Tab-separated table of N, CA and C in Angstrom:
chain	number	residue	atom	x	y	z
A	1	UNK	N	-14.457	-30.428	-5.496
A	1	UNK	CA	-15.682	-29.659	-5.425
A	1	UNK	C	-16.242	-29.680	-4.006
A	2	UNK	N	-16.132	-30.826	-3.348
A	2	UNK	CA	-16.632	-30.935	-1.972
A	2	UNK	C	-15.834	-30.015	-1.055
A	3	UNK	N	-14.520	-29.947	-1.266
A	3	UNK	CA	-13.670	-29.093	-0.440
A	3	UNK	C	-14.078	-27.623	-0.615
A	4	UNK	N	-14.348	-27.205	-1.858
A	4	UNK	CA	-14.787	-25.841	-2.122
A	4	UNK	C	-16.104	-25.547	-1.416
A	5	UNK	N	-17.053	-26.471	-1.494
A	5	UNK	CA	-18.358	-26.284	-0.857
A	5	UNK	C	-18.209	-26.161	0.654
A	6	UNK	N	-17.309	-26.940	1.230
A	6	UNK	CA	-17.084	-26.876	2.682
A	6	UNK	C	-16.478	-25.529	3.063
A	7	UNK	N	-15.497	-25.051	2.282
A	7	UNK	CA	-14.892	-23.752	2.564
A	7	UNK	C	-15.898	-22.620	2.414
A	8	UNK	N	-16.750	-22.708	1.413
A	8	UNK	CA	-17.776	-21.701	1.215
A	8	UNK	C	-18.742	-21.663	2.394
A	9	UNK	N	-19.148	-22.823	2.864
A	9	UNK	CA	-20.073	-22.902	4.001
A	9	UNK	C	-19.438	-22.295	5.253
A	10	UNK	N	-18.166	-22.585	5.482
A	10	UNK	CA	-17.471	-22.027	6.648
A	10	UNK	C	-17.371	-20.512	6.512
A	11	UNK	N	-17.012	-20.026	5.322
A	11	UNK	CA	-16.889	-18.584	5.092
A	11	UNK	C	-18.206	-17.860	5.328
A	12	UNK	N	-19.287	-18.448	4.861
A	12	UNK	CA	-20.588	-17.814	5.030
A	12	UNK	C	-20.988	-17.731	6.495
A	13	UNK	N	-20.603	-18.726	7.280
A	13	UNK	CA	-20.917	-18.692	8.708
A	13	UNK	C	-20.131	-17.595	9.421
A	14	UNK	N	-18.974	-17.221	8.885
A	14	UNK	CA	-18.155	-16.195	9.515
A	14	UNK	C	-18.608	-14.779	9.177
A	15	UNK	N	-19.418	-14.617	8.135
A	15	UNK	CA	-19.915	-13.300	7.761
A	15	UNK	C	-20.930	-12.789	8.774
A	16	UNK	N	-20.984	-11.483	8.984
A	16	UNK	CA	-22.007	-10.937	9.881
A	16	UNK	C	-23.402	-11.266	9.353
A	17	UNK	N	-24.305	-11.590	10.242
A	17	UNK	CA	-25.656	-11.963	9.844
A	17	UNK	C	-26.574	-10.770	9.668
A	18	UNK	N	-26.205	-9.630	10.211
A	18	UNK	CA	-27.034	-8.441	10.055
A	18	UNK	C	-26.144	-7.212	9.960
A	19	UNK	N	-26.706	-6.117	9.492
A	19	UNK	CA	-25.962	-4.865	9.369
A	19	UNK	C	-25.485	-4.378	10.741
A	20	UNK	N	-26.214	-4.709	11.779
A	20	UNK	CA	-25.841	-4.277	13.128
A	20	UNK	C	-24.495	-4.870	13.541
A	21	UNK	N	-24.101	-5.994	12.954
A	21	UNK	CA	-22.841	-6.628	13.315
A	21	UNK	C	-21.654	-6.077	12.522
A	22	UNK	N	-21.917	-5.259	11.522
A	22	UNK	CA	-20.840	-4.686	10.737
A	22	UNK	C	-20.125	-3.596	11.527
A	23	UNK	N	-18.826	-3.383	11.264
A	23	UNK	CA	-18.119	-2.310	11.968
A	23	UNK	C	-18.698	-0.952	11.606
A	24	UNK	N	-18.481	-0.005	12.480
A	24	UNK	CA	-18.943	1.353	12.244
A	24	UNK	C	-18.349	1.871	10.943
A	25	UNK	N	-19.190	2.312	10.006
A	25	UNK	CA	-18.732	2.758	8.701
A	25	UNK	C	-17.811	3.966	8.806
A	26	UNK	N	-17.984	4.791	9.800
A	26	UNK	CA	-17.134	5.976	9.955
A	26	UNK	C	-15.679	5.570	10.182
A	27	UNK	N	-15.463	4.438	10.844
A	27	UNK	CA	-14.106	3.974	11.096
A	27	UNK	C	-13.450	3.436	9.830
A	28	UNK	N	-14.247	3.107	8.816
A	28	UNK	CA	-13.706	2.558	7.583
A	28	UNK	C	-13.527	3.603	6.494
A	29	UNK	N	-14.114	4.767	6.656
A	29	UNK	CA	-14.063	5.812	5.642
A	29	UNK	C	-12.862	6.713	5.911
A	30	UNK	N	-12.059	6.937	4.871
A	30	UNK	CA	-10.879	7.772	5.034
A	30	UNK	C	-11.109	9.143	4.421
A	31	UNK	N	-10.766	10.152	5.139
A	31	UNK	CA	-10.777	11.522	4.648
A	31	UNK	C	-9.682	12.245	5.415
A	32	UNK	N	-9.337	13.462	5.021
A	32	UNK	CA	-8.284	14.161	5.760
A	32	UNK	C	-8.601	14.342	7.242
A	33	UNK	N	-9.881	14.323	7.617
A	33	UNK	CA	-10.265	14.500	9.015
A	33	UNK	C	-10.423	13.182	9.766
A	34	UNK	N	-10.339	12.072	9.065
A	34	UNK	CA	-10.561	10.767	9.672
A	34	UNK	C	-9.272	10.237	10.274
A	35	UNK	N	-9.376	9.623	11.408
A	35	UNK	CA	-8.227	8.971	12.026
A	35	UNK	C	-8.064	7.615	11.368
A	36	UNK	N	-6.883	7.352	10.839
A	36	UNK	CA	-6.618	6.068	10.189
A	36	UNK	C	-6.638	4.985	11.266
A	37	UNK	N	-7.421	3.900	11.074
A	37	UNK	CA	-7.582	2.903	12.125
A	37	UNK	C	-6.303	2.161	12.481
A	38	UNK	N	-5.340	2.082	11.573
A	38	UNK	CA	-4.057	1.445	11.862
A	38	UNK	C	-2.992	2.508	11.669
A	39	UNK	N	-2.129	2.656	12.636
A	39	UNK	CA	-1.084	3.662	12.509
A	39	UNK	C	-0.168	3.297	11.357
A	40	UNK	N	-0.006	4.185	10.355
A	40	UNK	CA	0.869	3.864	9.246
A	40	UNK	C	2.329	3.727	9.665
A	41	UNK	N	2.676	4.278	10.792
A	41	UNK	CA	4.061	4.182	11.261
A	41	UNK	C	4.218	3.082	12.302
A	42	UNK	N	3.528	1.975	12.057
A	42	UNK	CA	3.589	0.870	13.009
A	42	UNK	C	4.572	-0.215	12.573
A	43	UNK	N	5.427	0.089	11.601
A	43	UNK	CA	6.425	-0.873	11.152
A	43	UNK	C	5.895	-1.867	10.139
A	44	UNK	N	4.797	-1.542	9.476
A	44	UNK	CA	4.218	-2.434	8.479
A	44	UNK	C	4.038	-1.693	7.158
A	45	UNK	N	3.887	-2.478	6.091
A	45	UNK	CA	3.559	-1.927	4.779
A	45	UNK	C	2.058	-2.139	4.606
A	46	UNK	N	1.301	-1.044	4.515
A	46	UNK	CA	-0.158	-1.133	4.454
A	46	UNK	C	-0.666	-1.113	3.022
A	47	UNK	N	-1.584	-2.018	2.724
A	47	UNK	CA	-2.261	-2.059	1.427
A	47	UNK	C	-3.301	-0.953	1.407
A	48	UNK	N	-3.292	-0.139	0.349
A	48	UNK	CA	-4.271	0.943	0.266
A	48	UNK	C	-5.061	0.848	-1.034
A	49	UNK	N	-6.149	1.591	-1.089
A	49	UNK	CA	-7.035	1.624	-2.242
A	49	UNK	C	-6.985	3.003	-2.901
A	50	UNK	N	-7.631	3.128	-4.043
A	50	UNK	CA	-7.634	4.372	-4.817
A	50	UNK	C	-8.032	5.579	-3.977
A	51	UNK	N	-9.089	5.434	-3.172
A	51	UNK	CA	-9.571	6.571	-2.384
A	51	UNK	C	-8.615	6.969	-1.259
A	52	UNK	N	-7.616	6.119	-0.989
A	52	UNK	CA	-6.639	6.418	0.055
A	52	UNK	C	-5.472	7.266	-0.445
A	53	UNK	N	-5.281	7.330	-1.763
A	53	UNK	CA	-4.094	7.996	-2.313
A	53	UNK	C	-4.044	9.469	-1.914
A	54	UNK	N	-5.135	10.190	-2.066
A	54	UNK	CA	-5.118	11.614	-1.713
A	54	UNK	C	-4.870	11.851	-0.227
A	55	UNK	N	-5.669	11.261	0.679
A	55	UNK	CA	-5.439	11.579	2.093
A	55	UNK	C	-4.147	11.003	2.677
A	56	UNK	N	-3.726	9.837	2.211
A	56	UNK	CA	-2.563	9.197	2.837
A	56	UNK	C	-1.238	9.482	2.137
A	57	UNK	N	-1.289	9.834	0.866
A	57	UNK	CA	-0.048	10.057	0.121
A	57	UNK	C	0.100	11.531	-0.265
A	58	UNK	N	-0.814	12.028	-1.069
A	58	UNK	CA	-0.674	13.370	-1.649
A	58	UNK	C	-0.945	14.493	-0.654
A	59	UNK	N	-1.688	14.208	0.410
A	59	UNK	CA	-1.960	15.222	1.434
A	59	UNK	C	-1.164	14.979	2.713
A	60	UNK	N	-0.263	14.029	2.677
A	60	UNK	CA	0.534	13.678	3.840
A	60	UNK	C	1.664	14.685	3.997
A	61	UNK	N	1.807	15.251	5.175
A	61	UNK	CA	2.849	16.260	5.401
A	61	UNK	C	4.199	15.641	5.741
A	62	UNK	N	4.235	14.321	5.902
A	62	UNK	CA	5.474	13.645	6.263
A	62	UNK	C	6.135	12.928	5.104
A	63	UNK	N	6.910	11.903	5.445
A	63	UNK	CA	7.643	11.098	4.471
A	63	UNK	C	6.869	9.825	4.174
A	64	UNK	N	6.751	9.497	2.877
A	64	UNK	CA	5.965	8.336	2.453
A	64	UNK	C	6.720	7.561	1.378
A	65	UNK	N	6.659	6.240	1.486
A	65	UNK	CA	7.138	5.351	0.428
A	65	UNK	C	5.918	4.591	-0.080
A	66	UNK	N	5.676	4.673	-1.388
A	66	UNK	CA	4.542	3.999	-2.016
A	66	UNK	C	5.059	3.024	-3.062
A	67	UNK	N	4.771	1.740	-2.861
A	67	UNK	CA	5.138	0.708	-3.828
A	67	UNK	C	3.927	0.409	-4.690
A	68	UNK	N	4.136	0.339	-5.999
A	68	UNK	CA	3.054	0.074	-6.935
A	68	UNK	C	3.379	-1.210	-7.681
A	69	UNK	N	2.513	-2.197	-7.532
A	69	UNK	CA	2.698	-3.478	-8.207
A	69	UNK	C	1.344	-4.138	-8.389
A	70	UNK	N	1.097	-4.694	-9.571
A	70	UNK	CA	-0.190	-5.358	-9.800
A	70	UNK	C	-0.352	-6.595	-8.925
A	71	UNK	N	-1.587	-6.959	-8.662
A	71	UNK	CA	-1.864	-8.141	-7.865
A	71	UNK	C	-1.303	-9.407	-8.479
A	72	UNK	N	-1.205	-9.456	-9.808
A	72	UNK	CA	-0.705	-10.638	-10.503
A	72	UNK	C	0.816	-10.704	-10.542
A	73	UNK	N	1.490	-9.652	-10.140
A	73	UNK	CA	2.955	-9.587	-10.228
A	73	UNK	C	3.580	-10.681	-9.368
A	74	UNK	N	4.390	-11.533	-9.989
A	74	UNK	CA	4.906	-12.725	-9.304
A	74	UNK	C	5.820	-12.417	-8.123
A	75	UNK	N	6.487	-11.273	-8.123
A	75	UNK	CA	7.390	-10.931	-7.020
A	75	UNK	C	6.794	-9.924	-6.040
A	76	UNK	N	5.471	-9.791	-6.061
A	76	UNK	CA	4.819	-8.831	-5.163
A	76	UNK	C	5.095	-9.165	-3.698
A	77	UNK	N	5.071	-10.435	-3.371
A	77	UNK	CA	5.341	-10.863	-1.986
A	77	UNK	C	6.773	-10.501	-1.586
A	78	UNK	N	7.725	-10.715	-2.489
A	78	UNK	CA	9.125	-10.385	-2.205
A	78	UNK	C	9.294	-8.871	-2.037
A	79	UNK	N	8.631	-8.098	-2.888
A	79	UNK	CA	8.656	-6.638	-2.769
A	79	UNK	C	8.165	-6.215	-1.386
A	80	UNK	N	7.046	-6.768	-0.984
A	80	UNK	CA	6.460	-6.432	0.324
A	80	UNK	C	7.391	-6.845	1.464
A	81	UNK	N	7.990	-8.022	1.368
A	81	UNK	CA	8.928	-8.488	2.400
A	81	UNK	C	10.128	-7.544	2.512
A	82	UNK	N	10.691	-7.167	1.359
A	82	UNK	CA	11.855	-6.275	1.375
A	82	UNK	C	11.522	-4.931	2.017
A	83	UNK	N	10.350	-4.405	1.723
A	83	UNK	CA	9.954	-3.117	2.303
A	83	UNK	C	9.503	-3.249	3.757
A	84	UNK	N	8.943	-4.388	4.128
A	84	UNK	CA	8.456	-4.576	5.508
A	84	UNK	C	9.585	-4.472	6.523
A	85	UNK	N	10.715	-5.055	6.206
A	85	UNK	CA	11.856	-4.949	7.113
A	85	UNK	C	12.284	-3.506	7.309
A	86	UNK	N	12.226	-2.732	6.247
A	86	UNK	CA	12.610	-1.320	6.323
A	86	UNK	C	11.580	-0.504	7.086
A	87	UNK	N	10.300	-0.840	6.898
A	87	UNK	CA	9.229	-0.109	7.585
A	87	UNK	C	9.385	-0.233	9.099
A	88	UNK	N	9.798	-1.401	9.556
A	88	UNK	CA	9.947	-1.586	11.003
A	88	UNK	C	11.174	-0.857	11.548
A	89	UNK	N	12.144	-0.541	10.671
A	89	UNK	CA	13.367	0.140	11.106
A	89	UNK	C	13.308	1.662	10.950
A	90	UNK	N	12.355	2.160	10.170
A	90	UNK	CA	12.292	3.596	9.875
A	90	UNK	C	10.954	4.165	10.343
A	91	UNK	N	10.910	4.498	11.621
A	91	UNK	CA	9.654	4.905	12.259
A	91	UNK	C	9.078	6.207	11.709
A	92	UNK	N	9.859	7.045	11.108
A	92	UNK	CA	9.358	8.331	10.631
A	92	UNK	C	8.817	8.320	9.215
A	93	UNK	N	8.729	7.138	8.612
A	93	UNK	CA	8.278	7.029	7.225
A	93	UNK	C	7.067	6.115	7.154
A	94	UNK	N	6.032	6.550	6.422
A	94	UNK	CA	4.848	5.711	6.182
A	94	UNK	C	5.113	4.861	4.950
A	95	UNK	N	4.812	3.572	5.023
A	95	UNK	CA	5.008	2.654	3.904
A	95	UNK	C	3.664	2.105	3.449
A	96	UNK	N	3.400	2.203	2.142
A	96	UNK	CA	2.160	1.711	1.562
A	96	UNK	C	2.454	0.936	0.290
A	97	UNK	N	1.540	0.037	-0.063
A	97	UNK	CA	1.597	-0.676	-1.335
A	97	UNK	C	0.207	-0.609	-1.949
A	98	UNK	N	0.162	-0.477	-3.276
A	98	UNK	CA	-1.114	-0.370	-3.967
A	98	UNK	C	-1.041	-1.168	-5.268
A	99	UNK	N	-2.157	-1.768	-5.624
A	99	UNK	CA	-2.284	-2.449	-6.908
A	99	UNK	C	-2.390	-1.380	-7.988
A	100	UNK	N	-1.772	-1.596	-9.128
A	100	UNK	CA	-1.803	-0.583	-10.191
A	100	UNK	C	-3.216	-0.265	-10.646
A	101	UNK	N	-4.108	-1.244	-10.610
A	101	UNK	CA	-5.502	-1.007	-10.995
A	101	UNK	C	-6.147	-0.027	-10.024
A	102	UNK	N	-5.841	-0.156	-8.748
A	102	UNK	CA	-6.375	0.744	-7.729
A	102	UNK	C	-5.805	2.151	-7.855
A	103	UNK	N	-4.618	2.272	-8.410
A	103	UNK	CA	-4.005	3.588	-8.553
A	103	UNK	C	-4.802	4.459	-9.520
A	104	UNK	N	-5.452	3.816	-10.492
A	104	UNK	CA	-6.368	4.493	-11.400
A	104	UNK	C	-5.798	5.733	-12.050
A	105	UNK	N	-6.501	6.875	-11.934
A	105	UNK	CA	-6.087	8.097	-12.625
A	105	UNK	C	-4.745	8.645	-12.137
A	106	UNK	N	-4.324	8.251	-10.964
A	106	UNK	CA	-3.040	8.729	-10.448
A	106	UNK	C	-1.869	8.087	-11.194
A	107	UNK	N	-2.111	6.960	-11.856
A	107	UNK	CA	-1.050	6.219	-12.534
A	107	UNK	C	-0.330	7.062	-13.585
A	108	UNK	N	-1.086	7.723	-14.448
A	108	UNK	CA	-0.434	8.539	-15.473
A	108	UNK	C	0.169	9.807	-14.876
A	109	UNK	N	-0.486	10.376	-13.876
A	109	UNK	CA	0.038	11.581	-13.232
A	109	UNK	C	1.389	11.300	-12.556
A	110	UNK	N	1.515	10.109	-11.982
A	110	UNK	CA	2.754	9.740	-11.299
A	110	UNK	C	3.743	9.036	-12.236
A	111	UNK	N	3.354	8.911	-13.503
A	111	UNK	CA	4.198	8.314	-14.538
A	111	UNK	C	4.680	6.909	-14.169
A	112	UNK	N	3.723	6.044	-13.876
A	112	UNK	CA	4.024	4.649	-13.564
A	112	UNK	C	3.883	3.845	-14.850
A	113	UNK	N	5.005	3.355	-15.373
A	113	UNK	CA	4.997	2.635	-16.642
A	113	UNK	C	5.576	1.237	-16.539
A	114	UNK	N	6.165	0.882	-15.411
A	114	UNK	CA	6.699	-0.468	-15.235
A	114	UNK	C	6.512	-0.889	-13.783
A	115	UNK	N	6.676	-2.193	-13.541
A	115	UNK	CA	6.421	-2.735	-12.201
A	115	UNK	C	7.604	-3.554	-11.715
A	116	UNK	N	7.846	-3.510	-10.432
A	116	UNK	CA	7.254	-2.568	-9.495
A	116	UNK	C	7.897	-1.194	-9.628
A	117	UNK	N	7.151	-0.193	-9.243
A	117	UNK	CA	7.659	1.172	-9.130
A	117	UNK	C	7.496	1.581	-7.674
A	118	UNK	N	8.551	2.090	-7.094
A	118	UNK	CA	8.501	2.562	-5.711
A	118	UNK	C	8.752	4.069	-5.748
A	119	UNK	N	7.808	4.813	-5.186
A	119	UNK	CA	7.873	6.271	-5.195
A	119	UNK	C	8.091	6.794	-3.781
A	120	UNK	N	8.844	7.875	-3.684
A	120	UNK	CA	9.051	8.547	-2.396
A	120	UNK	C	8.366	9.905	-2.458
A	121	UNK	N	7.693	10.259	-1.366
A	121	UNK	CA	7.006	11.540	-1.250
A	121	UNK	C	7.461	12.224	0.027
A	122	UNK	N	7.597	13.535	-0.055
A	122	UNK	CA	7.894	14.347	1.119
A	122	UNK	C	6.913	15.504	1.113
A	123	UNK	N	6.109	15.606	2.135
A	123	UNK	CA	5.120	16.678	2.204
A	123	UNK	C	4.123	16.635	1.066
A	124	UNK	N	3.797	15.446	0.596
A	124	UNK	CA	2.833	15.283	-0.480
A	124	UNK	C	3.405	15.445	-1.877
A	125	UNK	N	4.676	15.791	-1.982
A	125	UNK	CA	5.335	15.990	-3.278
A	125	UNK	C	6.174	14.772	-3.638
A	126	UNK	N	6.052	14.329	-4.874
A	126	UNK	CA	6.856	13.211	-5.374
A	126	UNK	C	8.301	13.681	-5.506
A	127	UNK	N	9.236	12.995	-4.830
A	127	UNK	CA	10.631	13.443	-4.839
A	127	UNK	C	11.594	12.437	-5.468
A	128	UNK	N	11.203	11.163	-5.569
A	128	UNK	CA	12.123	10.169	-6.139
A	128	UNK	C	11.354	8.920	-6.552
A	129	UNK	N	11.975	8.157	-7.448
A	129	UNK	CA	11.374	6.900	-7.897
A	129	UNK	C	12.463	5.867	-8.087
A	130	UNK	N	12.081	4.606	-7.914
A	130	UNK	CA	12.970	3.472	-8.144
A	130	UNK	C	12.140	2.421	-8.854
A	131	UNK	N	12.618	1.935	-9.995
A	131	UNK	CA	11.845	0.964	-10.757
A	131	UNK	C	12.545	-0.384	-10.767
A	132	UNK	N	11.749	-1.426	-10.778
A	132	UNK	CA	12.267	-2.784	-10.773
A	132	UNK	C	12.432	-3.310	-9.363
A	133	UNK	N	12.352	-4.621	-9.224
A	133	UNK	CA	12.520	-5.259	-7.911
A	133	UNK	C	13.972	-5.129	-7.477
A	134	UNK	N	14.172	-4.663	-6.259
A	134	UNK	CA	15.503	-4.465	-5.696
A	134	UNK	C	15.649	-5.317	-4.445
A	135	UNK	N	16.877	-5.466	-3.996
A	135	UNK	CA	17.117	-6.156	-2.725
A	135	UNK	C	16.720	-5.229	-1.581
A	136	UNK	N	16.542	-5.804	-0.410
A	136	UNK	CA	16.201	-4.995	0.760
A	136	UNK	C	17.301	-3.958	1.009
A	137	UNK	N	18.565	-4.336	0.810
A	137	UNK	CA	19.682	-3.413	1.022
A	137	UNK	C	19.642	-2.260	0.024
A	138	UNK	N	19.271	-2.555	-1.234
A	138	UNK	CA	19.170	-1.487	-2.240
A	138	UNK	C	18.056	-0.511	-1.886
A	139	UNK	N	16.918	-1.055	-1.438
A	139	UNK	CA	15.825	-0.173	-1.010
A	139	UNK	C	16.264	0.668	0.184
A	140	UNK	N	16.972	0.054	1.122
A	140	UNK	CA	17.430	0.786	2.317
A	140	UNK	C	18.341	1.943	1.925
A	141	UNK	N	19.288	1.681	1.050
A	141	UNK	CA	20.224	2.732	0.609
A	141	UNK	C	19.479	3.852	-0.104
A	142	UNK	N	18.538	3.467	-0.975
A	142	UNK	CA	17.757	4.459	-1.728
A	142	UNK	C	16.908	5.317	-0.792
A	143	UNK	N	16.229	4.681	0.168
A	143	UNK	CA	15.377	5.413	1.109
A	143	UNK	C	16.209	6.348	1.974
A	144	UNK	N	17.340	5.857	2.472
A	144	UNK	CA	18.194	6.696	3.313
A	144	UNK	C	18.721	7.902	2.538
A	145	UNK	N	19.133	7.693	1.290
A	145	UNK	CA	19.631	8.810	0.478
A	145	UNK	C	18.511	9.779	0.120
A	146	UNK	N	17.336	9.245	-0.181
A	146	UNK	CA	16.198	10.076	-0.586
A	146	UNK	C	15.727	10.984	0.542
A	147	UNK	N	15.646	10.449	1.738
A	147	UNK	CA	15.115	11.220	2.867
A	147	UNK	C	16.209	11.821	3.750
A	148	UNK	N	17.447	11.835	3.273
A	148	UNK	CA	18.567	12.369	4.065
A	148	UNK	C	18.455	13.879	4.254
A	149	UNK	N	17.822	14.555	3.325
A	149	UNK	CA	17.749	16.039	3.408
A	149	UNK	C	16.745	16.490	4.419
């Protein structure tokens, strides 16, 4: 209990003390006209939220890989690791991961029924899916075949 209290005290000291210390809200709000603060093609798999699905996935004119896995999923870290290596090697593809709860109404539209589900999009259109945890090599082969056209 003492350790928890100490961590809480440290965390509270790290929080901004006033609204003036918070980052500019415009930089945190995503819309089709907003510049994403982190380049999605920076070789990383970015965690996104429900409000990000339309501007970053469905309205994206390029190639996108979206991994869907719940926060409680025991192999979520392995999924992210397998995709992270590929993200750094494939500069023309945006890589994202989302919690199934955050996917919300898009879940049934995209027909996500098992975890993990990895979806490929081209020009905002869903073009392929892969279900179940795969090796990094399996993901690489699938991504290369999917975006070969």
